[in-house]
Tab-separated table of C-alpha atoms in Angstrom:
chain	number	residue	atom	x	y	z
A	19	MET	CA	0.000	0.000	0.000
A	20	TYR	CA	1.288	3.450	-0.932
A	21	ALA	CA	1.379	6.321	1.561
A	22	VAL	CA	-0.158	8.628	-1.070
A	23	GLU	CA	-1.900	7.646	-4.295
A	24	THR	CA	-3.707	9.869	-6.777
A	25	ASP	CA	-5.561	8.788	-9.883
A	26	ARG	CA	-6.531	11.363	-12.525
A	27	LEU	CA	-7.030	14.035	-9.903
A	28	LYS	CA	-8.670	17.141	-11.317
A	29	ARG	CA	-9.672	20.476	-9.826
A	30	ILE	CA	-11.569	23.262	-11.563
A	31	TYR	CA	-12.139	26.665	-9.975
A	32	LYS	CA	-15.108	28.774	-11.056
A	33	SER	CA	-15.182	32.558	-10.847
A	34	VAL	CA	-17.879	35.079	-11.760
A	35	ILE	CA	-16.783	37.870	-14.114
A	36	GLY	CA	-18.617	41.120	-14.698
A	37	ILE	CA	-21.196	43.098	-12.749
A	38	LEU	CA	-24.120	43.590	-15.112
A	39	LYS	CA	-23.496	40.751	-17.503
A	40	ARG	CA	-22.230	38.035	-15.225
A	41	THR	CA	-20.357	35.151	-16.785
A	42	VAL	CA	-18.765	32.153	-15.131
A	43	LYS	CA	-15.152	31.449	-15.991
A	44	GLU	CA	-13.618	28.062	-15.324
A	45	ILE	CA	-9.940	27.729	-14.445
A	46	THR	CA	-8.393	24.269	-14.455
A	47	ALA	CA	-5.828	24.134	-11.637
A	48	LEU	CA	-5.120	20.405	-11.954
A	49	GLU	CA	-5.540	18.193	-15.005
A	50	GLU	CA	-5.727	14.429	-14.282
A	51	LEU	CA	-2.807	14.251	-11.869
A	52	SER	CA	-1.622	10.698	-11.139
A	53	PHE	CA	1.326	9.707	-8.937
A	54	THR	CA	2.222	7.566	-5.934
A	55	VAL	CA	4.389	8.142	-2.883
A	56	LYS	CA	6.022	5.189	-1.142
A	57	ARG	CA	6.091	4.812	2.629
A	58	GLY	CA	9.156	6.505	4.090
A	59	GLU	CA	9.820	8.406	0.865
A	60	LEU	CA	10.547	12.108	0.568
A	61	PHE	CA	8.636	13.021	-2.578
A	62	GLY	CA	8.847	16.456	-4.171
A	63	LEU	CA	6.410	18.447	-6.280
A	64	LEU	CA	8.564	20.959	-8.140
A	65	GLY	CA	7.089	23.751	-10.197
A	66	PRO	CA	6.569	27.510	-10.582
A	67	ASN	CA	3.970	29.531	-8.712
A	68	GLY	CA	0.510	28.691	-10.012
A	69	ALA	CA	1.522	25.236	-11.234
A	70	GLY	CA	-1.016	23.472	-8.985
A	71	LYS	CA	1.224	22.378	-6.091
A	72	THR	CA	-0.774	23.957	-3.260
A	73	THR	CA	-4.069	22.827	-4.785
A	74	THR	CA	-2.733	19.267	-4.785
A	75	VAL	CA	-1.699	19.466	-1.134
A	76	LYS	CA	-5.020	20.992	-0.093
A	77	MET	CA	-6.898	18.099	-1.693
A	78	LEU	CA	-4.610	15.485	-0.146
A	79	THR	CA	-5.074	17.060	3.299
A	80	THR	CA	-8.905	17.154	2.857
A	81	LEU	CA	-9.099	20.964	2.663
A	82	LEU	CA	-10.394	20.887	-0.921
A	83	ILE	CA	-12.660	18.393	-2.679
A	84	PRO	CA	-11.498	17.202	-6.120
A	85	THR	CA	-13.648	18.016	-9.118
A	86	SER	CA	-12.986	14.479	-10.353
A	87	GLY	CA	-10.528	11.650	-9.857
A	88	THR	CA	-9.547	9.967	-6.596
A	89	ALA	CA	-6.843	10.276	-3.965
A	90	LYS	CA	-5.886	8.061	-1.058
A	91	VAL	CA	-3.635	8.919	1.884
A	92	ALA	CA	-2.505	6.097	4.195
A	93	GLY	CA	-4.967	3.914	2.293
A	94	TYR	CA	-7.988	6.117	3.022
A	95	ASP	CA	-10.020	8.054	0.477
A	96	VAL	CA	-9.655	11.802	1.065
A	97	VAL	CA	-13.324	12.447	0.183
A	98	LYS	CA	-15.052	9.396	1.669
A	99	GLU	CA	-12.859	8.984	4.774
A	100	PRO	CA	-11.493	12.460	5.638
A	101	LEU	CA	-11.352	11.895	9.421
A	102	GLU	CA	-9.201	8.786	8.989
A	103	VAL	CA	-6.861	10.777	6.743
A	104	GLN	CA	-6.671	13.688	9.189
A	105	ARG	CA	-5.675	11.395	12.073
A	106	ARG	CA	-2.604	10.238	10.173
A	107	ILE	CA	-1.246	13.415	8.621
A	108	GLY	CA	0.406	16.677	9.531
A	109	PHE	CA	0.787	19.656	7.206
A	110	ILE	CA	2.702	22.903	7.111
A	111	PHE	CA	2.030	25.786	4.774
A	112	GLY	CA	4.689	28.429	4.201
A	113	GLY	CA	4.299	31.555	6.324
A	114	GLU	CA	3.983	32.570	9.950
A	115	ARG	CA	0.261	32.146	10.604
A	116	GLY	CA	-1.132	29.534	12.947
A	117	LEU	CA	0.794	30.407	16.117
A	118	TYR	CA	-0.108	32.547	19.124
A	119	TRP	CA	2.649	35.134	19.267
A	120	ARG	CA	1.998	36.319	22.830
A	121	LEU	CA	2.403	32.797	24.186
A	122	SER	CA	5.719	31.059	24.646
A	123	GLY	CA	6.805	28.318	22.264
A	124	GLU	CA	6.079	25.601	24.832
A	125	ASP	CA	2.686	27.092	25.744
A	126	ASN	CA	1.769	27.056	22.042
A	127	LEU	CA	2.609	23.358	21.889
A	128	LYS	CA	0.675	22.596	25.079
A	129	TYR	CA	-2.372	24.323	23.630
A	130	PHE	CA	-2.213	22.510	20.310
A	131	ALA	CA	-1.541	19.192	22.066
A	132	SER	CA	-4.862	19.621	23.872
A	133	LEU	CA	-6.597	20.284	20.535
A	134	TYR	CA	-5.043	17.072	19.151
A	135	HIS	CA	-6.299	15.235	22.283
A	136	VAL	CA	-2.760	14.179	23.149
A	137	ASP	CA	-2.609	12.703	26.654
A	138	PRO	CA	-1.117	15.327	29.024
A	139	GLU	CA	1.456	12.830	30.322
A	140	VAL	CA	2.505	12.058	26.762
A	141	SER	CA	2.744	15.722	25.748
A	142	LYS	CA	4.805	16.488	28.879
A	143	LYS	CA	7.538	14.195	27.510
A	144	ARG	CA	6.947	14.819	23.809
A	145	ILE	CA	7.157	18.628	23.826
A	146	PRO	CA	10.784	18.815	25.097
A	147	TYR	CA	11.728	16.087	22.603
A	148	LEU	CA	10.153	18.013	19.710
A	149	MET	CA	11.764	21.289	20.746
A	150	GLU	CA	15.114	19.502	20.665
A	151	LEU	CA	14.321	17.881	17.316
A	152	VAL	CA	13.558	21.195	15.595
A	153	GLY	CA	16.481	23.055	17.144
A	154	LEU	CA	14.575	25.131	19.681
A	155	ALA	CA	15.874	23.539	22.880
A	156	GLY	CA	16.317	26.201	25.540
A	157	ARG	CA	14.029	28.683	23.725
A	158	GLY	CA	10.688	27.225	24.756
A	159	ASN	CA	9.981	29.780	27.503
A	160	GLU	CA	10.387	32.739	25.132
A	161	LYS	CA	7.353	34.389	23.541
A	162	VAL	CA	6.859	33.528	19.896
A	163	GLU	CA	6.702	37.215	18.970
A	164	GLY	CA	10.441	37.341	19.675
A	165	TYR	CA	11.241	34.380	17.422
A	166	SER	CA	12.845	34.846	14.023
A	167	ARG	CA	10.855	33.699	11.003
A	168	GLY	CA	12.940	30.550	10.783
A	169	MET	CA	12.299	29.751	14.455
A	170	LYS	CA	8.560	30.210	13.942
A	171	GLN	CA	8.667	27.828	11.017
A	172	ARG	CA	10.507	25.243	13.118
A	173	LEU	CA	7.871	25.637	15.830
A	174	HIS	CA	5.276	24.912	13.146
A	175	VAL	CA	7.048	21.596	12.567
A	176	ALA	CA	6.968	20.762	16.277
A	177	ARG	CA	3.261	21.599	16.393
A	178	THR	CA	2.608	19.372	13.380
A	179	LEU	CA	4.396	16.422	15.026
A	180	LEU	CA	2.538	16.563	18.356
A	181	HIS	CA	0.190	13.694	17.451
A	182	ASN	CA	3.041	11.780	15.764
A	183	PRO	CA	1.602	11.614	12.213
A	184	SER	CA	3.139	9.138	9.797
A	185	ILE	CA	2.716	11.363	6.718
A	186	LEU	CA	3.742	15.027	6.451
A	187	PHE	CA	2.801	17.589	3.813
A	188	LEU	CA	5.164	20.561	3.581
A	189	ASP	CA	3.931	23.230	1.190
A	190	GLU	CA	6.833	25.558	0.294
A	191	PRO	CA	8.009	25.589	3.930
A	192	THR	CA	11.187	27.606	3.282
A	193	ILE	CA	9.525	30.422	1.345
A	194	GLY	CA	10.466	33.798	2.798
A	195	LEU	CA	13.301	32.405	4.929
A	196	ASP	CA	16.781	33.860	4.673
A	197	PRO	CA	19.506	31.529	3.305
A	198	VAL	CA	20.694	30.486	6.769
A	199	GLY	CA	17.168	29.848	8.024
A	200	ALA	CA	16.321	27.879	4.874
A	201	ARG	CA	19.445	25.747	5.239
A	202	GLU	CA	18.658	25.017	8.881
A	203	PHE	CA	15.077	24.125	8.020
A	204	ARG	CA	16.212	21.715	5.311
A	205	GLY	CA	18.264	20.040	8.035
A	206	VAL	CA	15.063	19.584	10.066
A	207	ILE	CA	13.375	17.982	7.044
A	208	LYS	CA	16.274	15.526	6.684
A	209	ASP	CA	15.965	14.637	10.373
A	210	LEU	CA	12.249	13.935	9.926
A	211	LYS	CA	12.957	11.617	7.016
A	212	SER	CA	15.588	9.764	9.057
A	213	GLU	CA	12.828	9.084	11.610
A	214	GLY	CA	10.885	7.199	8.946
A	215	LYS	CA	8.287	9.861	8.147
A	216	THR	CA	6.746	9.947	4.693
A	217	ILE	CA	7.065	13.503	3.390
A	218	LEU	CA	5.493	15.247	0.416
A	219	LEU	CA	7.317	18.528	-0.178
A	220	THR	CA	6.288	21.244	-2.613
A	221	THR	CA	8.838	23.806	-3.726
A	222	HIS	CA	9.808	26.013	-6.635
A	223	TYR	CA	13.490	25.842	-5.666
A	224	MET	CA	15.317	23.346	-7.876
A	225	TYR	CA	18.255	23.094	-5.473
A	226	GLU	CA	15.942	22.258	-2.575
A	227	ALA	CA	14.183	19.474	-4.472
A	228	ASP	CA	17.495	18.075	-5.709
A	229	SER	CA	19.143	18.039	-2.272
A	230	LEU	CA	16.197	16.612	-0.316
A	231	CYS	CA	13.963	14.422	-2.449
A	232	ASP	CA	14.114	10.724	-3.313
A	233	ARG	CA	11.897	11.383	-6.325
A	234	ILE	CA	10.587	14.541	-7.945
A	235	ALA	CA	7.465	15.220	-9.984
A	236	VAL	CA	7.845	18.342	-12.108
A	237	ILE	CA	4.446	19.994	-12.408
A	238	ASP	CA	3.404	22.806	-14.748
A	239	LYS	CA	-0.064	24.170	-15.516
A	240	GLY	CA	-1.686	21.398	-13.516
A	241	ARG	CA	0.091	18.534	-15.257
A	242	ILE	CA	3.072	16.374	-14.370
A	243	ILE	CA	5.585	16.781	-17.170
A	244	ALA	CA	8.381	14.660	-15.649
A	245	LEU	CA	8.744	12.248	-12.734
A	246	ASP	CA	11.905	10.454	-11.627
A	247	THR	CA	14.832	10.576	-9.225
A	248	PRO	CA	16.813	13.843	-9.142
A	249	LYS	CA	19.781	12.077	-10.742
A	250	ALA	CA	17.704	10.640	-13.582
A	251	LEU	CA	16.003	13.960	-14.258
A	252	LYS	CA	19.348	15.756	-14.466
A	253	HIS	CA	20.675	13.130	-16.884
A	254	ALA	CA	17.556	13.520	-19.035
A	255	VAL	CA	18.101	17.271	-19.244
A	256	LEU	CA	21.745	16.764	-20.218
A	257	ASP	CA	20.761	14.243	-22.880
A	258	LEU	CA	18.268	16.708	-24.387
A	259	SER	CA	20.909	19.423	-24.513
């Protein structure tokens, strides 16, 4: 069984144009997207802004319903069994939202652990472990408003791991980070993979996909135009040139 499996996944957005003479315009964000992600694999979706990466992640994390096609995560259908999917995943979207800045890092994690229904005795041990894992050991008592952007993003990772999900979705997690912060965050991603997590990473940075991913799907205008290991993709480009 694959960790993630999509079959001809399609998503169409509809927008109303005009005030007096209203017309409906359809925009196809995804066009029959099919791919699989193995358990324990770090799989990348590489493409420019507007290629359909975030739309894909939102459907796989049950935030959007596909127009057509099917998708399974951890063996569960994202439309028919969304609660089963949600219990097994964690997801991070690029940016700083989703944290309470006037609370400390540890208090944020305690709050979110209660929302995840994590046993208090478990969270008491897990929170220090996660702070260490993401490189925030010794900073847990500080208010989040004093964190750098990179530190906030690492706290997002700790929050996502509170319920110990087996599959992680990281949607452009290094966007907006400075080079040092991005490098440190890529180190966190490598640590997560070494723990056996399945990770689907979206990015428009070629270097990031090349350095992190086991396999890469290149996506453009809602379609996968290439899918292989980083090494094989680079050889294919050299052969074409």
